[in-house]
Amino acid sequence: MSFPVTKITLRLRAAAAVSAAAGLIAVMAAVGALFPSVGHTIGTLNVPKSVSNLLGGADYGTITGWFRSEIASIYGPLVIGAIAITGAAATTAAEEEDRILGLVLAQPIRRPRLVAAKATAIAAIVLIVALGTWIGLIVGVALGGGGITLAHMTALAVQLAFFGFATGALAIALGAGTGRRSLASGGAAAVAILGWLINSFAPLVAGLDWLKYLSPFYYYAGHDPLAHGVNIAGIVVLGVLSLVLTAGGIVGIERRDLRA
Amino acid sequence: MTAPPAIATSGLTKDYGSGRGLFGLDLEVSGGEVFGFLGPNGAGKSTTMRLLVDLIKPTSGSARVLGLDTVTDSLEIRRRIGFLPGDLAMYAKLTGRAMLDYLGELRGGVDARTRDALVERFDADINRPIHELSTGNRQKLGLVQAFMHEPELMILDEPIAGLDPLVQQSFHALLGEVSAQGRTVFLSSHTLSEVERVTQRLAILREGRLVVVDSLENLRKVAVQRLEIEFAEPVDPGEFRALHGVTEVHADGATLTVGFEGSADAVVKAAAAHEVLAVRPREEDLEDIFLHYYRSESVA
């Protein structure tokens, strides 16, 4: 790994991550503050199971269900996925398309070290957003009157971080492997959205339930971290997936010509 | 033991399909040379340089830089060379100083005094964000990073692009100094006038193929010569166009400018049939050498 590459990547991307983290904290504080007045009124939505699954159970009557539906199901993974994917695509494929990588790789640095250093920086950026999620949860749950343990809030932030690692690593694999920014960001985003849909709908179709195991969402939230805490198996799967995808990116960029 | 050539390529080919790329390049650049690599846009100059730096892999053939294989020993080569890419790009948000710091950290072993001396020499603005800099000022940063670690070989793709005449002068002086120190410069350009003052030898590339490698002195010999002939009365230019060796004839009133290759005998004898007031040789235009090889149908 190359420390200067990690440092410069963090320097260029950290502002977006800190903004996203601050935004998450503000949104979660607002979401928490709304719960006492709105949550009990809404209760559990009477919607089809498919919609309920998309909304993380649609149980707005409890503080756990409220944060699961408002934050854990959509907003949290959306923000962390977006930051991870755009950051990863920007530091690999976009730098190549912008012709910066040609100058950097004319220095005495091996391509695998470069990609590993960038992946490390993206992981650090994901951790910043996950930390924002954790702080936001603590603040939001406190404003909502409490009811979720610190361990379970930490569990969601940890699971979310690993989800961010995996989506970022996918963008790195696509970006480093192809040198195409649109493919890196679009491909990773498509997989993330598809994973969300599969995780929500596959269990409803007899015979297709097994498809959920192909979704990173299942390993992130399938065991409901806000209610049940950390799921080690999910973390291991997402962690290994992140490493494998990053390794794929390294192999990809090592074998090909730089595009620009 | 004799030092290996700074650059040696053997049948170096990068085939992009549809006739684009570089084909069978055999080239040798000696240590201490300032070598010009010329050709029109798309001739394969940048492709050659990117192959030498291992940014792209050859389709066939091989290249050695400082005696090392460009594919298997790429890291060591990049440690010992300086490279300025064509269409230089850097992180727009960073200042020039931060960018140079970054590249220096990546490379290691950069003497800050050497870097600062280059910054001063080129009058490079290192305190403003790169996105605020003009093309010429960005190019100065590119030159600083290519020279700041005092490499044995500098591979410079269109180094003069965007530089004002004063900085060009400074750059040319620097090339003379590094050459005197026994270091090698391999630089590309699409116009001869940019490199004629500094190169000892040059190669001309056309459509991915090497057309000629020679010294400027030898290349001048094959240049088109021109005579400006002032007659007492206008003469028919067609009479001269029909002569053997004549490549061009321009008429301006009673004055003809006749370009020809080889002996002037036929032109002089044809002119002598008329009343001649004056005969003036036109200053040899080095650009014509270049254009001669660009347009030539015969590929070496």
Coordinates of N, CA, C and O in Angstrom, one line a residue, chain A residues 106-199:
Chain A
A106 N 3.4 7.0 -13.8 CA 4.8 7.1 -14.3 C 5.8 7.3 -13.2 O 7.0 7.3 -13.4
Q107 N 5.3 7.4 -12.0 CA 6.1 7.4 -10.8 C 6.4 5.9 -10.4 O 5.7 5.0 -10.8
P108 N 7.4 5.7 -9.6 CA 7.8 4.3 -9.2 C 6.8 3.8 -8.2 O 7.1 3.7 -7.0
I109 N 5.6 3.5 -8.6 CA 4.6 2.8 -7.8 C 3.9 1.7 -8.6 O 3.6 1.9 -9.7
R110 N 3.8 0.6 -7.9 CA 3.1 -0.6 -8.6 C 1.6 -0.3 -8.6 O 1.0 0.2 -7.6
R111 N 1.0 -0.8 -9.6 CA -0.5 -0.6 -9.7 C -1.3 -1.3 -8.6 O -2.2 -0.7 -8.0
P112 N -0.9 -2.5 -8.1 CA -1.6 -3.1 -7.0 C -1.5 -2.2 -5.8 O -2.5 -2.1 -5.0
R113 N -0.4 -1.6 -5.5 CA -0.2 -0.8 -4.3 C -1.1 0.5 -4.4 O -1.7 0.9 -3.5
L114 N -1.2 1.0 -5.7 CA -2.0 2.1 -5.9 C -3.5 1.8 -5.6 O -4.2 2.6 -4.9
V115 N -4.0 0.7 -6.1 CA -5.4 0.4 -6.0 C -5.7 0.0 -4.5 O -6.7 0.5 -3.9
A116 N -4.7 -0.7 -3.8 CA -4.9 -1.0 -2.4 C -5.0 0.3 -1.6 O -5.8 0.4 -0.7
A117 N -4.1 1.2 -1.9 CA -4.1 2.5 -1.2 C -5.4 3.3 -1.4 O -6.0 3.9 -0.4
K118 N -5.9 3.2 -2.6 CA -7.2 3.9 -2.8 C -8.4 3.2 -2.1 O -9.3 3.9 -1.6
A119 N -8.3 1.9 -2.1 CA -9.4 1.1 -1.4 C -9.3 1.4 0.0 O -10.4 1.6 0.7
T120 N -8.2 1.6 0.6 CA -8.0 1.9 2.0 C -8.6 3.3 2.3 O -9.3 3.5 3.3
A121 N -8.4 4.2 1.4 CA -8.9 5.6 1.6 C -10.4 5.6 1.5 O -11.1 6.2 2.3
I122 N -11.0 4.8 0.6 CA -12.4 4.7 0.5 C -13.0 4.0 1.7 O -14.1 4.5 2.2
A123 N -12.3 3.0 2.2 CA -12.8 2.4 3.5 C -12.8 3.4 4.6 O -13.8 3.4 5.4
A124 N -11.8 4.3 4.7 CA -11.8 5.3 5.7 C -12.9 6.3 5.6 O -13.5 6.7 6.6
I125 N -13.2 6.6 4.3 CA -14.3 7.5 4.0 C -15.7 6.9 4.5 O -16.5 7.5 5.0
V126 N -15.8 5.6 4.2 CA -17.0 4.9 4.6 C -17.2 4.9 6.1 O -18.3 5.1 6.7
L127 N -16.0 4.7 6.8 CA -16.1 4.7 8.2 C -16.5 6.1 8.8 O -17.2 6.2 9.8
I128 N -16.1 7.2 8.1 CA -16.5 8.5 8.5 C -18.1 8.6 8.5 O -18.7 9.1 9.4
V129 N -18.6 8.1 7.4 CA -20.1 8.2 7.2 C -20.8 7.2 8.2 O -21.8 7.6 8.8
A130 N -20.2 6.1 8.4 CA -20.7 5.1 9.4 C -20.7 5.7 10.8 O -21.6 5.6 11.6
L131 N -19.6 6.5 11.1 CA -19.5 7.1 12.4 C -20.6 8.2 12.5 O -21.2 8.3 13.6
G132 N -20.8 8.9 11.4 CA -21.9 9.9 11.4 C -23.3 9.2 11.7 O -24.1 9.7 12.4
T133 N -23.5 8.0 11.1 CA -24.7 7.3 11.3 C -24.8 6.9 12.8 O -25.9 7.0 13.4
W134 N -23.8 6.5 13.3 CA -23.8 6.0 14.8 C -24.1 7.2 15.7 O -25.0 7.1 16.5
I135 N -23.4 8.3 15.4 CA -23.7 9.5 16.3 C -25.2 10.0 16.0 O -25.9 10.3 17.0
G136 N -25.6 10.0 14.8 CA -26.9 10.4 14.5 C -28.0 9.5 15.1 O -29.0 10.0 15.6
L137 N -27.7 8.2 15.2 CA -28.6 7.3 15.8 C -28.7 7.6 17.3 O -29.8 7.6 17.9
I138 N -27.6 7.8 17.9 CA -27.6 8.1 19.4 C -28.4 9.3 19.7 O -29.3 9.4 20.6
V139 N -28.1 10.4 18.9 CA -28.8 11.6 19.1 C -30.3 11.4 18.8 O -31.2 11.9 19.5
G140 N -30.6 10.8 17.6 CA -32.0 10.7 17.2 C -32.8 9.8 18.1 O -34.0 10.1 18.5
V141 N -32.2 8.7 18.6 CA -33.0 7.8 19.5 C -33.2 8.5 20.8 O -34.3 8.4 21.4
A142 N -32.2 9.3 21.3 CA -32.4 10.0 22.5 C -33.5 11.1 22.4 O -34.4 11.2 23.3
L143 N -33.5 11.7 21.2 CA -34.6 12.7 21.0 C -36.0 12.0 20.8 O -37.0 12.7 21.1
G144 N -35.9 10.8 20.4 CA -37.2 10.0 20.2 C -37.7 9.4 21.5 O -38.7 8.7 21.5
G145 N -36.9 9.6 22.6 CA -37.4 9.0 23.8 C -36.7 7.7 24.2 O -37.0 7.1 25.2
G146 N -35.7 7.3 23.5 CA -34.9 6.1 23.8 C -35.6 4.8 23.4 O -36.7 4.9 22.8
G147 N -35.0 3.7 23.7 CA -35.6 2.4 23.4 C -34.8 1.5 22.5 O -35.2 0.4 22.3
I148 N -33.6 2.0 22.1 CA -32.7 1.1 21.3 C -31.4 1.1 22.1 O -30.9 2.2 22.4
T149 N -30.9 -0.1 22.3 CA -29.6 -0.1 23.1 C -28.5 0.4 22.3 O -28.5 0.4 21.0
L150 N -27.4 0.9 23.0 CA -26.2 1.4 22.3 C -25.6 0.3 21.4 O -25.1 0.5 20.3
A151 N -25.6 -0.9 22.0 CA -25.0 -2.1 21.2 C -25.8 -2.3 19.9 O -25.1 -2.5 18.9
H152 N -27.1 -2.1 19.9 CA -27.8 -2.3 18.7 C -27.6 -1.2 17.7 O -27.6 -1.4 16.5
M153 N -27.5 0.0 18.2 CA -27.2 1.2 17.3 C -25.8 1.0 16.7 O -25.6 1.2 15.6
T154 N -24.9 0.5 17.6 CA -23.5 0.3 17.1 C -23.6 -0.8 16.0 O -22.9 -0.7 15.0
A155 N -24.4 -1.8 16.2 CA -24.5 -2.9 15.3 C -24.9 -2.4 13.9 O -24.4 -2.8 12.9
L156 N -25.9 -1.5 13.9 CA -26.4 -1.0 12.6 C -25.2 -0.2 11.9 O -25.0 -0.4 10.7
A157 N -24.5 0.6 12.7 CA -23.4 1.4 12.1 C -22.4 0.5 11.5 O -21.8 0.7 10.4
V158 N -22.1 -0.6 12.2 CA -21.0 -1.5 11.8 C -21.5 -2.3 10.5 O -20.7 -2.4 9.6
Q159 N -22.7 -2.8 10.6 CA -23.2 -3.5 9.4 C -23.3 -2.6 8.2 O -22.9 -3.0 7.1
L160 N -23.6 -1.3 8.4 CA -23.7 -0.3 7.4 C -22.3 0.0 6.8 O -22.1 0.1 5.6
A161 N -21.3 0.0 7.7 CA -20.0 0.2 7.2 C -19.5 -0.9 6.3 O -18.9 -0.6 5.2
F162 N -19.8 -2.1 6.7 CA -19.4 -3.2 5.8 C -20.2 -3.2 4.5 O -19.7 -3.6 3.5
F163 N -21.4 -2.8 4.5 CA -22.2 -2.6 3.3 C -21.5 -1.6 2.4 O -21.3 -1.8 1.2
G164 N -21.1 -0.5 3.0 CA -20.3 0.5 2.3 C -19.0 0.0 1.7 O -18.6 0.3 0.6
F165 N -18.3 -0.8 2.5 CA -17.0 -1.4 2.0 C -17.3 -2.2 0.7 O -16.6 -2.1 -0.2
A166 N -18.4 -3.0 0.8 CA -18.7 -3.9 -0.3 C -19.1 -3.1 -1.6 O -18.6 -3.4 -2.7
T167 N -20.0 -2.1 -1.4 CA -20.4 -1.4 -2.6 C -19.2 -0.5 -3.2 O -19.0 -0.4 -4.4
G168 N -18.4 0.0 -2.2 CA -17.2 0.8 -2.7 C -16.2 -0.2 -3.4 O -15.6 0.2 -4.4
A169 N -16.0 -1.4 -2.9 CA -15.1 -2.3 -3.5 C -15.6 -2.7 -4.9 O -14.8 -2.9 -5.8
L170 N -16.9 -2.8 -5.0 CA -17.4 -3.2 -6.3 C -17.1 -2.1 -7.3 O -16.7 -2.3 -8.5
A171 N -17.3 -0.8 -6.9 CA -17.0 0.3 -7.8 C -15.5 0.3 -8.1 O -15.1 0.6 -9.2
I172 N -14.7 0.0 -7.1 CA -13.2 -0.1 -7.3 C -12.9 -1.2 -8.4 O -12.1 -1.0 -9.3
A173 N -13.5 -2.3 -8.2 CA -13.2 -3.4 -9.1 C -13.6 -3.0 -10.5 O -12.9 -3.3 -11.5
L174 N -14.8 -2.4 -10.7 CA -15.2 -2.0 -12.0 C -14.4 -0.9 -12.5 O -14.0 -0.9 -13.7
G175 N -14.1 0.1 -11.7 CA -13.3 1.2 -12.1 C -11.9 0.8 -12.5 O -11.3 1.3 -13.5
A176 N -11.2 0.1 -11.6 CA -9.9 -0.3 -11.9 C -9.8 -1.3 -13.0 O -8.8 -1.3 -13.8
G177 N -10.8 -2.2 -13.1 CA -10.8 -3.2 -14.1 C -11.1 -2.7 -15.5 O -10.6 -3.2 -16.5
T178 N -11.9 -1.6 -15.6 CA -12.3 -1.1 -16.9 C -11.8 0.3 -17.3 O -11.7 0.7 -18.4
G179 N -11.5 1.1 -16.2 CA -11.1 2.5 -16.5 C -12.3 3.4 -16.9 O -12.1 4.5 -17.4
R180 N -13.5 2.9 -16.8 CA -14.7 3.7 -17.2 C -15.5 4.1 -16.0 O -16.0 3.3 -15.3
R181 N -15.6 5.4 -15.8 CA -16.3 6.0 -14.7 C -17.7 5.6 -14.7 O -18.3 5.3 -13.6
S182 N -18.4 5.7 -15.8 CA -19.8 5.5 -15.9 C -20.1 4.0 -15.5 O -21.1 3.7 -14.8
L183 N -19.3 3.1 -16.0 CA -19.5 1.7 -15.7 C -19.2 1.4 -14.2 O -20.0 0.7 -13.6
A184 N -18.2 2.1 -13.6 CA -17.9 1.9 -12.2 C -19.0 2.3 -11.3 O -19.5 1.6 -10.5
S185 N -19.5 3.6 -11.5 CA -20.5 4.1 -10.7 C -21.9 3.5 -11.0 O -22.6 3.1 -10.1
G186 N -22.2 3.4 -12.3 CA -23.5 2.9 -12.7 C -23.6 1.4 -12.4 O -24.7 1.0 -11.9
G187 N -22.6 0.7 -12.6 CA -22.6 -0.8 -12.4 C -22.8 -1.0 -10.9 O -23.6 -1.9 -10.5
A188 N -22.0 -0.4 -10.1 CA -22.1 -0.6 -8.6 C -23.4 -0.2 -8.1 O -24.0 -0.8 -7.2
A189 N -23.9 1.0 -8.6 CA -25.2 1.5 -8.1 C -26.4 0.5 -8.5 O -27.3 0.2 -7.7
A190 N -26.3 0.0 -9.7 CA -27.3 -0.9 -10.2 C -27.3 -2.2 -9.4 O -28.4 -2.7 -9.0
V191 N -26.1 -2.7 -9.0 CA -26.0 -3.9 -8.2 C -26.6 -3.6 -6.8 O -27.4 -4.5 -6.3
A192 N -26.3 -2.5 -6.3 CA -26.8 -2.1 -4.9 C -28.4 -2.0 -4.9 O -29.0 -2.6 -4.1
I193 N -28.9 -1.4 -6.0 CA -30.4 -1.2 -6.0 C -31.0 -2.6 -6.3 O -32.0 -2.9 -5.7
L194 N -30.4 -3.3 -7.2 CA -31.0 -4.7 -7.5 C -30.9 -5.5 -6.2 O -31.9 -6.3 -5.9
G195 N -29.9 -5.4 -5.5 CA -29.7 -6.2 -4.2 C -30.8 -5.8 -3.2 O -31.4 -6.7 -2.5
W196 N -31.2 -4.5 -3.2 CA -32.2 -4.0 -2.3 C -33.6 -4.6 -2.7 O -34.3 -5.2 -1.9
L197 N -33.8 -4.6 -4.0 CA -35.1 -5.2 -4.5 C -35.2 -6.7 -4.3 O -36.2 -7.2 -3.9
I198 N -34.1 -7.4 -4.6 CA -34.1 -8.8 -4.4 C -34.3 -9.2 -3.0 O -35.1 -10.1 -2.7
N199 N -33.6 -8.5 -2.1 CA -33.7 -8.8 -0.7 C -35.2 -8.6 -0.2 O -35.6 -9.2 0.7

